[in-house]
PDB file of C-alpha atoms in Angstrom:
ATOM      1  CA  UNK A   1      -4.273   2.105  15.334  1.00 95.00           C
ATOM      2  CA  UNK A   2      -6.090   3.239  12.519  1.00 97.00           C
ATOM      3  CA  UNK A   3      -5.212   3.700   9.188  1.00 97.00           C
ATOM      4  CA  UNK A   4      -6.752   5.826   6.219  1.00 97.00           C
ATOM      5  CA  UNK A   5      -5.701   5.693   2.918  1.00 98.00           C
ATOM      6  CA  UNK A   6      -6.571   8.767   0.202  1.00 98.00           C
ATOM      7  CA  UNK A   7      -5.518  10.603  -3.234  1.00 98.00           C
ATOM      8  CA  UNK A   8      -7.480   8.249  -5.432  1.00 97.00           C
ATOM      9  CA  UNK A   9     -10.010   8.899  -8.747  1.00 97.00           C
ATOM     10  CA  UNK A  10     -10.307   9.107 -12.192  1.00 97.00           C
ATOM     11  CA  UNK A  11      -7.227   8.399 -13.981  1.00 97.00           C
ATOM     12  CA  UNK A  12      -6.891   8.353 -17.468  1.00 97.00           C
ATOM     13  CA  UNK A  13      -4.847   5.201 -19.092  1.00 97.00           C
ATOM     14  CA  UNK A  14      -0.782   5.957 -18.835  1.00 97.00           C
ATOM     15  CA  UNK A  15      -1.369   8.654 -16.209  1.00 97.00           C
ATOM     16  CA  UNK A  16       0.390   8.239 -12.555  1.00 97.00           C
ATOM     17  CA  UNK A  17      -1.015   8.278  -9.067  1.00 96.00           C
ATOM     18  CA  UNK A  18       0.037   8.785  -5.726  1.00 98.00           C
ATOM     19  CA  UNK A  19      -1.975   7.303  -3.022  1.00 98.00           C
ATOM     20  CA  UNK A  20      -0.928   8.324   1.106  1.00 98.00           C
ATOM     21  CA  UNK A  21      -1.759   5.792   3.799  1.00 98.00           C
ATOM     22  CA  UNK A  22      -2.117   8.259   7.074  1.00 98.00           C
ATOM     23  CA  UNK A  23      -2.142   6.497  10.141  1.00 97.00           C
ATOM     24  CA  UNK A  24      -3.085   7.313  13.363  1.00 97.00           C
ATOM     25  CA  UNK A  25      -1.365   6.034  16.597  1.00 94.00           C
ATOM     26  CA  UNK A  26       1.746   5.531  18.555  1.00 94.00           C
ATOM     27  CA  UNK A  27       5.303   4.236  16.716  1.00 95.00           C
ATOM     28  CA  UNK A  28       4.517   4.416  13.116  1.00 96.00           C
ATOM     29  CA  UNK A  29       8.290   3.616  13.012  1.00 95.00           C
ATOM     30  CA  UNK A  30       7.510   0.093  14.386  1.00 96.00           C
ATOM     31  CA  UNK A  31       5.137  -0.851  11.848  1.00 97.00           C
ATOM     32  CA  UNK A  32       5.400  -2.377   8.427  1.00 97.00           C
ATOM     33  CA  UNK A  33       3.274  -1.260   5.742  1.00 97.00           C
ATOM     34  CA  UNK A  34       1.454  -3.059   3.366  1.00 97.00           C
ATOM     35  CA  UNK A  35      -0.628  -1.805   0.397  1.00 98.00           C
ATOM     36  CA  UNK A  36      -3.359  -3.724  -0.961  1.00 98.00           C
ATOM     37  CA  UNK A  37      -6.452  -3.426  -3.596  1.00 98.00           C
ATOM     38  CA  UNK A  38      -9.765  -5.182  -4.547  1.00 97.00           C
ATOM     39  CA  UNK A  39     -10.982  -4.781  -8.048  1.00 96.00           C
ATOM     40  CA  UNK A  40     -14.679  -5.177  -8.418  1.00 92.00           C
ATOM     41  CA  UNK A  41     -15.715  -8.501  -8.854  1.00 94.00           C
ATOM     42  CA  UNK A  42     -12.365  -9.934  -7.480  1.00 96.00           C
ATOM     43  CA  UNK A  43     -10.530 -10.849  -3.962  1.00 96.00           C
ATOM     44  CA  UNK A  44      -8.140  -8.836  -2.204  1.00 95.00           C
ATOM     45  CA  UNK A  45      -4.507  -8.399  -3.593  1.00 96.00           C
ATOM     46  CA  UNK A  46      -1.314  -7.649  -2.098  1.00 97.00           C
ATOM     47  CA  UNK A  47       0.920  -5.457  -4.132  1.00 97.00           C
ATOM     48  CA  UNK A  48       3.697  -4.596  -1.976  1.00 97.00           C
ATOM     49  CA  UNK A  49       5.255  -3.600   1.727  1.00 97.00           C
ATOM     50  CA  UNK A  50       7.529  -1.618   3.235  1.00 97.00           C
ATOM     51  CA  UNK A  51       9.639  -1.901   5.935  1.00 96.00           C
ATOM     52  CA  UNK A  52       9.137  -0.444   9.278  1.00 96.00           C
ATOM     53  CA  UNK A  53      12.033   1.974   8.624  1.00 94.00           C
ATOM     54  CA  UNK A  54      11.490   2.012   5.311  1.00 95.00           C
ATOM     55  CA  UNK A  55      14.646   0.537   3.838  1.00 95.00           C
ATOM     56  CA  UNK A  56      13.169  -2.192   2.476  1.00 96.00           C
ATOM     57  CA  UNK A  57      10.475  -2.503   0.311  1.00 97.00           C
ATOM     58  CA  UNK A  58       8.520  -5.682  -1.698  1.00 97.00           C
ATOM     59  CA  UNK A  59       6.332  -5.764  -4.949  1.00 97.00           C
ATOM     60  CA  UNK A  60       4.672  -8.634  -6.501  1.00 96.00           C
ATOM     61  CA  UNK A  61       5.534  -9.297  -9.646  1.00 95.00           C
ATOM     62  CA  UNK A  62       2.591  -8.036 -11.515  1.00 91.00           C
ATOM     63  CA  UNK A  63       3.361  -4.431 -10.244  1.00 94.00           C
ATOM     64  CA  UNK A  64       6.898  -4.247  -9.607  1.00 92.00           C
ATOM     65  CA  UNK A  65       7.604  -2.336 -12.615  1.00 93.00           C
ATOM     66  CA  UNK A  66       4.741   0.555 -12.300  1.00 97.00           C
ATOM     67  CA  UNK A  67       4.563   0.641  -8.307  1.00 98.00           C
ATOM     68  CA  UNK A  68       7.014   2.272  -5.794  1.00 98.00           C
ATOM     69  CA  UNK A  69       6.331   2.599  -2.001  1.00 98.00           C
ATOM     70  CA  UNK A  70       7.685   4.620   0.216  1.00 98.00           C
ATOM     71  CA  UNK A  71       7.355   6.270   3.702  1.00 98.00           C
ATOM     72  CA  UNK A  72       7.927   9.595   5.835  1.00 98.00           C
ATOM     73  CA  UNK A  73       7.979   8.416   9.408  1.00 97.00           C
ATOM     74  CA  UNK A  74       8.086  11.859  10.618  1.00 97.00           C
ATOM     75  CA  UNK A  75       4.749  12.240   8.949  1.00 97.00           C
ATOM     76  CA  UNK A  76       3.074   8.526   9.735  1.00 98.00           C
ATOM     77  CA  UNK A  77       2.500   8.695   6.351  1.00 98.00           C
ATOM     78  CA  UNK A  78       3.571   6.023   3.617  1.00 98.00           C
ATOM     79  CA  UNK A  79       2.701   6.027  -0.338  1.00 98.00           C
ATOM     80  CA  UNK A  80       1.955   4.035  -2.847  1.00 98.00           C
ATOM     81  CA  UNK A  81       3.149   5.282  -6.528  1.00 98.00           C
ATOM     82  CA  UNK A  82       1.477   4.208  -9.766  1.00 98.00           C
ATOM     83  CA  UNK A  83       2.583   4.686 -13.100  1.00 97.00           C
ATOM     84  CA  UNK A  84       1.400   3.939 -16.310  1.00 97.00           C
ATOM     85  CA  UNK A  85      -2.220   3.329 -15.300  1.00 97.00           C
ATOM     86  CA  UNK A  86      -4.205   0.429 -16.857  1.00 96.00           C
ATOM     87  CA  UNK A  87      -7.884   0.008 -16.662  1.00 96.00           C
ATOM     88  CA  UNK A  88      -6.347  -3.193 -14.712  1.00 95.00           C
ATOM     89  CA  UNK A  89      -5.561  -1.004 -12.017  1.00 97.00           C
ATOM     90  CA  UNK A  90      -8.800   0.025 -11.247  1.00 97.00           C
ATOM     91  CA  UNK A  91      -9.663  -0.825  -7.364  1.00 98.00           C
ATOM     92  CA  UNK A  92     -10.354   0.280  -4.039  1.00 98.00           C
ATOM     93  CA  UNK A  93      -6.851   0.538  -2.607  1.00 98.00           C
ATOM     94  CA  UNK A  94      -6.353   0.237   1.083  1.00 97.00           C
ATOM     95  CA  UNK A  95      -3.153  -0.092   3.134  1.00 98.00           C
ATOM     96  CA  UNK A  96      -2.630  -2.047   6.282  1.00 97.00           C
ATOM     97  CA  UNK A  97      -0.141  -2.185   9.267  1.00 97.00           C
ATOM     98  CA  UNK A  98       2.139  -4.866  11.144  1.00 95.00           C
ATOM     99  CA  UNK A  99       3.988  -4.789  13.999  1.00 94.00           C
ATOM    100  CA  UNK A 100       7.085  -6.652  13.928  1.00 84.00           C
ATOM    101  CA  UNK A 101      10.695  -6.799  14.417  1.00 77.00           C
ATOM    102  CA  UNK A 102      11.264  -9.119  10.960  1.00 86.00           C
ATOM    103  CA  UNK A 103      10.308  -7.847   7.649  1.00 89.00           C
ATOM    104  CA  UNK A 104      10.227 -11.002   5.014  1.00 87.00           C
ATOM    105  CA  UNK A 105      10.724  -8.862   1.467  1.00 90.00           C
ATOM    106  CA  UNK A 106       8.580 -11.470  -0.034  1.00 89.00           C
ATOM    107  CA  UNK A 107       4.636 -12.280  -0.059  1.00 90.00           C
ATOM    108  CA  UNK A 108       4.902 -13.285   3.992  1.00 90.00           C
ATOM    109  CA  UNK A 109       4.788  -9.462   4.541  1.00 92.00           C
ATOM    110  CA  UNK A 110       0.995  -9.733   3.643  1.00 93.00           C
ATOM    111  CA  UNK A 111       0.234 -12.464   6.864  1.00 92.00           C
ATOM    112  CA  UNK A 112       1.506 -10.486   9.589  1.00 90.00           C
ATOM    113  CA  UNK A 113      -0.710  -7.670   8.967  1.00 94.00           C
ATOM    114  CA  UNK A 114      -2.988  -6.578  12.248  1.00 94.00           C
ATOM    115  CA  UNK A 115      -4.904  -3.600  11.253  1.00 96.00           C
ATOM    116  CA  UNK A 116      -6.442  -2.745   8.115  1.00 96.00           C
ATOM    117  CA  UNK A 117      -8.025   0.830   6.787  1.00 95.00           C
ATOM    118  CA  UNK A 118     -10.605   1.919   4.268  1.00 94.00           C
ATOM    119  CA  UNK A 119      -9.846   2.137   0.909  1.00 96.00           C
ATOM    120  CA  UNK A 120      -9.280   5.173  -1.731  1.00 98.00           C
ATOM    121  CA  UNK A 121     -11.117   4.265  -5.212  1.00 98.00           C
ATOM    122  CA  UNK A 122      -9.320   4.464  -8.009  1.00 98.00           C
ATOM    123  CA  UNK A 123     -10.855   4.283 -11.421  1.00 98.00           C
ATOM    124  CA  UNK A 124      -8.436   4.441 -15.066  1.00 97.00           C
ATOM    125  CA  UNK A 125     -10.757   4.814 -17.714  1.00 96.00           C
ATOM    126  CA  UNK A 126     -10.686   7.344 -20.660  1.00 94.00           C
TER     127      UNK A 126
END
């Protein structure tokens, strides 16, 4: 499994985003999702996950107002949408992958996750 997320860069402050996760392998469909980022200076964060077939979905509570994830199985692609943009937000975002028969809509869906993939900088500045 591998796992490469894109579609970041300069964003001005209140603009939007959407970042794709593509991953590469067999049964997307049996995988949750989980996005992540790591501001400079700071440790990694867990902002939200999605379940494997996408009906279910988890934010923490610092972003559950600005972010919305999502996923097109067909595609093996999920997404990770960001509105409003603070300078706060700037990070190297970075998705990972678990497989598992439970999703846990709450900040367990972080633990279970087996693969990781590189990261998609994205700066807000004006």
């Amino acid at each position: 499994v591998q796992l490469q997320a894109s579609g970041g860069g300069l964003v001005q402050p209140g603009g939007s985003l959407r970042l794709s996760c593509a991953f590469s392998g067999r049964f997307f469909d049996y995988y949750a999702i989980g996005w992540f980022r790591q501001a400079p200076g700071k440790e990694r964060e867990g902002v939200g996950c999605i379940s494997s077939g996408g009906g279910t979905t988890y934010y923490t509570d610092s972003v559950k107002d600005r972010f919305t994830i999502s996923r097109d199985n067909a595609k093996n692609l999920a997404y990770l949408e960001i509105e409003n943009l603070t300078p706060e937000d700037t990070a190297v975002y970075f998705c990972g992958a678990d497989r598992t028969s439970v999703f846990i809509a709450d900040t367990q869906c972080f633990d279970g996750i087996e693969y990781y993939g590189k990261g998609t900088l994205v700066t807000v500045s004006s």
